[in-house]
Amino acid sequence: AQSVSQHNHHVILSEAASLELGCNYSYGGTVNLFWYVQYPGQHLQLLLKYFSGDPLVKGIKGFEAEFIKSKFSFNLRKPSVQWSDTAEYFCAVNSGGYQKVTFGIGTKLQVIP
Amino acid sequence: DSGVTQTPKHLITATGQRVTLRCSPRSGDLSVYWYQQSLDQGLQFLIQYYNGEERAKGNILERFSAQQFPDLHSELNLSSLELGDSALYFCASSENRDNTIYFGEGSWLTVV
């Protein structure tokens, strides 16, 4: 069964700091990978996704993620965070087929002005 | 706006009661998913339907049931409610060919 690990459960950064959130998955076959963001009091929104092709994926709001197949990783990055990036970030994986998407436990990001 | 509609947005009910949460997927999406989000357990996958049929089951309690109707809307039924069932229940939908999931705004359930 596929699983997703997010190593950092709570991250605190100052504005303008660089961000990298780790995500590792367990499934060894073809995967589709996603990052979602949940702003306080809101629903989950898609940040970016990887299905195939260029392993460096660019998403909304300046976020990007890199798929490294050999490391089973899909880390989320942003060069310079803003206070408005304060949110919870979820990594998710889907192995195709029945489309069941497995989510990580989430990482709460707090950006201090 | 993701295009996924959930009702009600907020619901307060007593222990032992039964509630029904409703979800309308994005136009054209055949798959519907239900998730439960609580502070202590995070985001938990409950169940998935595809074009009216159950496709995958997660951590859904026996007191909970769901179905997807011919018009593709879905309902999640929660019965014999307990205090611990208080949570945010998300519905999500996706197309067949694209596995991207789009979430609704959720239904806040408070059991008192």
mmCIF file of C-alpha atoms in Angstrom, chain A residues 6 36-45 87-90 103-108, chain B residues 6 21 34-46 59 64 76 78 83-91 103-110:
data_model
loop_
_atom_site.group_PDB
_atom_site.id
_atom_site.type_symbol
_atom_site.label_atom_id
_atom_site.label_comp_id
_atom_site.label_asym_id
_atom_site.label_seq_id
_atom_site.Cartn_x
_atom_site.Cartn_y
_atom_site.Cartn_z
ATOM 1 C CA GLN A 6 6.071 14.457 5.697
ATOM 2 C CA TYR A 36 -2.051 20.983 -1.489
ATOM 3 C CA VAL A 37 -2.292 24.021 0.756
ATOM 4 C CA GLN A 38 -4.910 24.715 3.398
ATOM 5 C CA TYR A 39 -5.058 28.311 4.609
ATOM 6 C CA PRO A 40 -6.566 28.853 8.062
ATOM 7 C CA GLY A 41 -10.271 28.133 8.019
ATOM 8 C CA GLN A 42 -10.308 27.151 4.372
ATOM 9 C CA HIS A 43 -10.399 24.007 2.271
ATOM 10 C CA LEU A 44 -7.484 22.288 0.586
ATOM 11 C CA GLN A 45 -6.362 23.869 -2.655
ATOM 12 C CA ALA A 87 -0.913 27.550 6.143
ATOM 13 C CA GLU A 88 -0.844 23.793 6.347
ATOM 14 C CA TYR A 89 0.758 21.946 3.441
ATOM 15 C CA PHE A 90 -0.149 18.424 2.418
ATOM 16 C CA PHE A 103 -2.244 12.256 1.897
ATOM 17 C CA GLY A 104 0.600 12.926 4.253
ATOM 18 C CA ILE A 105 -0.054 14.116 7.779
ATOM 19 C CA GLY A 106 0.556 17.736 6.791
ATOM 20 C CA THR A 107 3.106 20.386 7.724
ATOM 21 C CA LYS A 108 1.999 23.520 9.481
ATOM 22 C CA GLN B 6 -21.052 20.864 0.133
ATOM 23 C CA LEU B 21 -23.873 15.589 4.530
ATOM 24 C CA TRP B 34 -15.013 11.882 1.426
ATOM 25 C CA TYR B 35 -12.386 12.900 3.965
ATOM 26 C CA GLN B 36 -12.552 13.630 7.664
ATOM 27 C CA GLN B 37 -10.244 16.215 9.194
ATOM 28 C CA SER B 38 -9.822 16.576 12.933
ATOM 29 C CA LEU B 39 -7.150 18.109 15.116
ATOM 30 C CA ASP B 40 -6.019 14.824 16.598
ATOM 31 C CA GLN B 41 -6.148 12.597 13.527
ATOM 32 C CA GLY B 42 -5.414 14.937 10.659
ATOM 33 C CA LEU B 43 -6.847 14.296 7.206
ATOM 34 C CA GLN B 44 -8.360 10.828 6.953
ATOM 35 C CA PHE B 45 -9.660 9.251 3.773
ATOM 36 C CA LEU B 46 -13.099 7.736 4.305
ATOM 37 C CA ASN B 59 -10.917 4.556 7.699
ATOM 38 C CA PHE B 64 -20.938 5.881 8.659
ATOM 39 C CA LEU B 76 -22.353 10.832 3.679
ATOM 40 C CA LEU B 78 -23.239 9.611 10.015
ATOM 41 C CA LEU B 83 -18.406 13.484 20.567
ATOM 42 C CA GLY B 84 -15.333 12.234 18.752
ATOM 43 C CA ASP B 85 -17.101 12.514 15.420
ATOM 44 C CA SER B 86 -16.849 16.281 15.644
ATOM 45 C CA ALA B 87 -14.708 17.234 12.674
ATOM 46 C CA LEU B 88 -14.555 18.907 9.316
ATOM 47 C CA TYR B 89 -15.830 16.623 6.581
ATOM 48 C CA PHE B 90 -14.546 17.316 3.100
ATOM 49 C CA CYS B 91 -15.935 16.115 -0.142
ATOM 50 C CA PHE B 103 -11.969 19.845 -2.550
ATOM 51 C CA GLY B 104 -15.171 21.433 -1.403
ATOM 52 C CA GLU B 105 -15.228 23.901 1.452
ATOM 53 C CA GLY B 106 -16.213 21.268 3.959
ATOM 54 C CA SER B 107 -18.990 20.663 6.434
ATOM 55 C CA TRP B 108 -18.220 21.486 10.039
ATOM 56 C CA LEU B 109 -19.880 18.961 12.314
ATOM 57 C CA THR B 110 -20.053 19.590 16.043
#
